[in-house]
Backbone as ProteinMPNN parsed JSONL, in Angstrom:
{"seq_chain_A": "XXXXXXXXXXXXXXXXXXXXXXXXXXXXXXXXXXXXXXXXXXXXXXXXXXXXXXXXXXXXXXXXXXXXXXXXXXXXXXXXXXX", "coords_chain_A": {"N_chain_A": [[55.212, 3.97, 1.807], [52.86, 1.404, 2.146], [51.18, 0.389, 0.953], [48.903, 1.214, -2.278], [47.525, 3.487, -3.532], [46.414, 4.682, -6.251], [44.581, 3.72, -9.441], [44.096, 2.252, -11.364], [46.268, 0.764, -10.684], [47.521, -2.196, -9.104], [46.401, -2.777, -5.324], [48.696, -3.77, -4.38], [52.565, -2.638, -3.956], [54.66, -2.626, -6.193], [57.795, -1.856, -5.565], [60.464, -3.03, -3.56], [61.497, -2.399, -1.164], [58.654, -0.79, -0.172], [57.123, -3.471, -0.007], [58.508, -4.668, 1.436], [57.842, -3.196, 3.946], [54.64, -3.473, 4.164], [54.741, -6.271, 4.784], [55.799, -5.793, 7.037], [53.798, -4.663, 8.517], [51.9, -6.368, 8.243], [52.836, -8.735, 9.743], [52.924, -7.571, 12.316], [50.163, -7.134, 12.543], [49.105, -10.176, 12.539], [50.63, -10.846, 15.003], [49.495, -10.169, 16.668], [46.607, -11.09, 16.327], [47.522, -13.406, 16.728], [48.126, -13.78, 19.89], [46.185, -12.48, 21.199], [42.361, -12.948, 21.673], [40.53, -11.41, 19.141], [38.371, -9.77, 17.023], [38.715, -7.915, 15.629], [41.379, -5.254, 14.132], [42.152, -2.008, 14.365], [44.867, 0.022, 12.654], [47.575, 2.813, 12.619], [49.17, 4.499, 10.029], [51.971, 6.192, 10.23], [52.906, 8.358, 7.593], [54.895, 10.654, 7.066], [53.805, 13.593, 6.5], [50.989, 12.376, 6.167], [48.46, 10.152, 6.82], [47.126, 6.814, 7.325], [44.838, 5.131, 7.917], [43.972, 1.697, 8.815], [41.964, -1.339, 8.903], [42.155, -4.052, 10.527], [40.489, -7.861, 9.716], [40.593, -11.558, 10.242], [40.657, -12.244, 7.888], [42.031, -10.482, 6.189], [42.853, -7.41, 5.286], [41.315, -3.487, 5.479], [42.348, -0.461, 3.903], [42.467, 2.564, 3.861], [42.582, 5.415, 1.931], [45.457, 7.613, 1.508], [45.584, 10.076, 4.143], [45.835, 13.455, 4.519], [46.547, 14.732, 7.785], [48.282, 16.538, 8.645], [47.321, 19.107, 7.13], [44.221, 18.922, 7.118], [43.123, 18.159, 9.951], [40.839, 16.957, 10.981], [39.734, 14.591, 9.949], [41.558, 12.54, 11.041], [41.019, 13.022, 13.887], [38.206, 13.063, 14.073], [37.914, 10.083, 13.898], [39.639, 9.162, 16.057], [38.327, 10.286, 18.194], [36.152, 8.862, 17.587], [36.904, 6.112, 18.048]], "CA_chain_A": [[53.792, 3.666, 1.875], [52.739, -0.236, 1.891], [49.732, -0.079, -0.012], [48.886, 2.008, -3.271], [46.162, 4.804, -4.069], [45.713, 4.443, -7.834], [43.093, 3.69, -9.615], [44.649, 1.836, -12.445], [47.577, -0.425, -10.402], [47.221, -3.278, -7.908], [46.698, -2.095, -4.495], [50.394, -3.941, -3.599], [53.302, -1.97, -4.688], [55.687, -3.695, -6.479], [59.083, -1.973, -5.049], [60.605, -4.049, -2.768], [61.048, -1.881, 0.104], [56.995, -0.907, 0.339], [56.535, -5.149, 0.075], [59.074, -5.783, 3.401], [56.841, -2.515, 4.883], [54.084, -3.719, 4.435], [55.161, -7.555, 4.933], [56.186, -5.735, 8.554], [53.187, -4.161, 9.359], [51.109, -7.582, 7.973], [53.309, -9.414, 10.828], [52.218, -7.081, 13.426], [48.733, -7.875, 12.949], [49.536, -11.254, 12.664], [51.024, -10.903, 16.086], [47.944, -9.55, 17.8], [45.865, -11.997, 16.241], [48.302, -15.047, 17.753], [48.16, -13.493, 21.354], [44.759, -12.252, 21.51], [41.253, -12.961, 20.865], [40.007, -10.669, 19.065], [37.838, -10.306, 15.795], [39.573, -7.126, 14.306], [42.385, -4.795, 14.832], [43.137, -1.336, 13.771], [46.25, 0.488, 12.714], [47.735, 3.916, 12.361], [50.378, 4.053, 9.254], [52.046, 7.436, 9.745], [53.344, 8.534, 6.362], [54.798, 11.999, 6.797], [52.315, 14.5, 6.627], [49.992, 11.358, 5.879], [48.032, 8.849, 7.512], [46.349, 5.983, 6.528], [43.941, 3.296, 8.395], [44.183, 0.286, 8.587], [41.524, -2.304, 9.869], [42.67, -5.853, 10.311], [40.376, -9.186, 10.485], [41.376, -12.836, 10.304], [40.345, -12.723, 6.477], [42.622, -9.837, 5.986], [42.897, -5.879, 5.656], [40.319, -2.571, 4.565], [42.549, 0.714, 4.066], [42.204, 3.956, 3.673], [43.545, 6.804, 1.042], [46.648, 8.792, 2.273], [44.733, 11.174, 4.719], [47.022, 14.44, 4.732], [46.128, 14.935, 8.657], [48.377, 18.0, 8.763], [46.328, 20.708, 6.141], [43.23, 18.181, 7.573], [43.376, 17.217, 10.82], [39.496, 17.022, 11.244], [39.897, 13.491, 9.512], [41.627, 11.934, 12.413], [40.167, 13.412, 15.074], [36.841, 12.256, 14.55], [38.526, 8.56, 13.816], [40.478, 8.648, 17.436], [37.03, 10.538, 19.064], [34.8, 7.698, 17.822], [37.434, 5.17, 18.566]], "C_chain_A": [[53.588, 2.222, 1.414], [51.588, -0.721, 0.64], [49.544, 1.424, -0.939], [47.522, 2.749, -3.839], [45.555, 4.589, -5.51], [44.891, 3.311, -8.173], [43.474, 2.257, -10.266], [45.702, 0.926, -11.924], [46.86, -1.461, -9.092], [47.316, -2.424, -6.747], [48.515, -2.644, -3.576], [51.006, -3.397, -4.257], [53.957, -2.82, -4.701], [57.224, -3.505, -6.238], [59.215, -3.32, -3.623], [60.436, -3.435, -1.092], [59.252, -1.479, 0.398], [56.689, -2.193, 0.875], [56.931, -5.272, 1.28], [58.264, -4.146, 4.337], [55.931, -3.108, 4.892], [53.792, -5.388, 4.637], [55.553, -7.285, 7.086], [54.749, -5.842, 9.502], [51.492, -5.691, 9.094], [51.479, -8.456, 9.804], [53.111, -8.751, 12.174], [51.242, -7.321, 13.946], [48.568, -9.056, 12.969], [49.462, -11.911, 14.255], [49.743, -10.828, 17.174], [47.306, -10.818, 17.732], [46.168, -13.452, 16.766], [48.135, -15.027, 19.396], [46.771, -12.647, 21.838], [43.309, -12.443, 20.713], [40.478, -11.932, 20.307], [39.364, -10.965, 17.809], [38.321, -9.382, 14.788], [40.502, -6.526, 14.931], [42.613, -3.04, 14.027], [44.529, -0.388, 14.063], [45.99, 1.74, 12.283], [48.668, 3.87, 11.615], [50.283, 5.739, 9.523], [53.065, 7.358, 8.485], [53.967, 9.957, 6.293], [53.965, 12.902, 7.342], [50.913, 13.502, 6.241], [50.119, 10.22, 6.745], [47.249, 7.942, 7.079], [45.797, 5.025, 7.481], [43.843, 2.51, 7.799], [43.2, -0.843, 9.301], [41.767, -3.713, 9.563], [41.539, -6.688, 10.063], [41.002, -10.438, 10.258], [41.607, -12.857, 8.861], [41.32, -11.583, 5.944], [42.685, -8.308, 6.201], [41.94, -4.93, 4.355], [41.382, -1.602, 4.918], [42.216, 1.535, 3.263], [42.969, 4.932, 2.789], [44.405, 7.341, 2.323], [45.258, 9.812, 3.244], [45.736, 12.626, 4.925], [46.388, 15.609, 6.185], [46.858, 16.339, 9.112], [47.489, 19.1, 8.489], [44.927, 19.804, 6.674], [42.986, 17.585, 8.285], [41.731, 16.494, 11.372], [39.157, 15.582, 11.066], [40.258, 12.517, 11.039], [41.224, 12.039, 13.375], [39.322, 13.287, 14.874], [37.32, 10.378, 14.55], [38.689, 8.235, 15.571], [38.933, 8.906, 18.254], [36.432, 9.119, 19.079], [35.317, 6.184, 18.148], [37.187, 4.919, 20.005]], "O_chain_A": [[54.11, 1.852, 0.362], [51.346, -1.662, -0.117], [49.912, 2.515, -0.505], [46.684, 2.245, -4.586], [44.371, 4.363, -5.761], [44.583, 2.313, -7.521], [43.155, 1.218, -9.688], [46.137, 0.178, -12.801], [45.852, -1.281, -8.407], [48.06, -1.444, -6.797], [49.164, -2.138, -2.661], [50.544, -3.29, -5.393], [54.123, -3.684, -3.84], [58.006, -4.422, -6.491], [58.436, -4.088, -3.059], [59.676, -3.778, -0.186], [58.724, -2.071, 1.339], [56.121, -2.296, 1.962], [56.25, -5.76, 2.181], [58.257, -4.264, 5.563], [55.994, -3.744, 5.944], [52.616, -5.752, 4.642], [55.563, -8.098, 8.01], [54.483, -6.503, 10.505], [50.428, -5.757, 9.711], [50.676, -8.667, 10.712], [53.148, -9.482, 13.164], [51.019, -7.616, 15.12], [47.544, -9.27, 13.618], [48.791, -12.84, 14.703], [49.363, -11.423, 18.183], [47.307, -11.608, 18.676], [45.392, -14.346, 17.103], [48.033, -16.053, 20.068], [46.615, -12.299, 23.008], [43.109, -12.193, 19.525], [39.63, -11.482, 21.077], [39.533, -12.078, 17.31], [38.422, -9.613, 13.583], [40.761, -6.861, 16.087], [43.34, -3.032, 13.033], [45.081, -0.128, 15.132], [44.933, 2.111, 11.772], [49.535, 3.162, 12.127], [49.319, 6.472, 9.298], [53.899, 6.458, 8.376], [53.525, 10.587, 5.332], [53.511, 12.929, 8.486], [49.836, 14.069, 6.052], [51.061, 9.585, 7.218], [46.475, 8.377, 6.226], [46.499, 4.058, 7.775], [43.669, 2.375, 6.587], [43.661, -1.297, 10.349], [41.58, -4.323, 8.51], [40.808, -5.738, 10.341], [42.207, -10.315, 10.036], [42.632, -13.408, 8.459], [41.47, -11.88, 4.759], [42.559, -7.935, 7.367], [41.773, -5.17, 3.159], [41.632, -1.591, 6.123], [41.747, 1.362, 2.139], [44.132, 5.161, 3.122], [44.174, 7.448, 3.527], [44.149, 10.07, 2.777], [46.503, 12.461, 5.875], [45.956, 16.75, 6.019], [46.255, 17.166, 9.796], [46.995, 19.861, 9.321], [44.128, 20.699, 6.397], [42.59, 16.451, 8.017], [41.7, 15.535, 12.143], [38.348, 15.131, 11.877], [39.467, 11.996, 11.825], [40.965, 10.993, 13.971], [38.877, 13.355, 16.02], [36.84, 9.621, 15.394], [38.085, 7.37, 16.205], [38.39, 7.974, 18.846], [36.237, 8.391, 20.052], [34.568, 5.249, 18.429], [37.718, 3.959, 20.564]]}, "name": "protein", "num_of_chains": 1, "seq": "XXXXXXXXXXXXXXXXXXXXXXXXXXXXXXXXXXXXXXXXXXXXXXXXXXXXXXXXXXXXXXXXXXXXXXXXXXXXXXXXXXX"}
């Protein structure tokens, strides 16, 4: 998981592997934003039995708590609907 839930820590995690995840999925949106105009972007992080949004813009990223779309799939499926 790239980014961190608690209340009490920075939202970057400080292992290293999370940092080059989410150092990947930074360079993804990155990517978009070099080859298209756009003004935002979002993402799907699957995690397991967890998902997490992700919306891009130029100024950076808003996510979302773990969503545990298995035992709650009601969560995503209105996300993708109203997408």
């Amino acid at each position: 998981d790239p980014f961190e839930d608690s209340v009490d820590r920075p939202p970057e995690p400080q292992r290293i592997a999370r940092r080059d995840v989410r150092g990947q999925i930074i360079n993804y949106a990155a990517e978009i934003f070099a080859r298209q105009h756009r003004t935002h972007v979002f993402s799907l992080i699957i995690l397991g039995e967890y998902v997490r949004l992700v919306r891009w813009d130029r100024s950076g990223a808003v996510f979302t708590e773990r969503i545990p779309y298995v035992d709650e799939p009601q969560h995503l499926s209105e996300f993708l609907w109203r997408f």
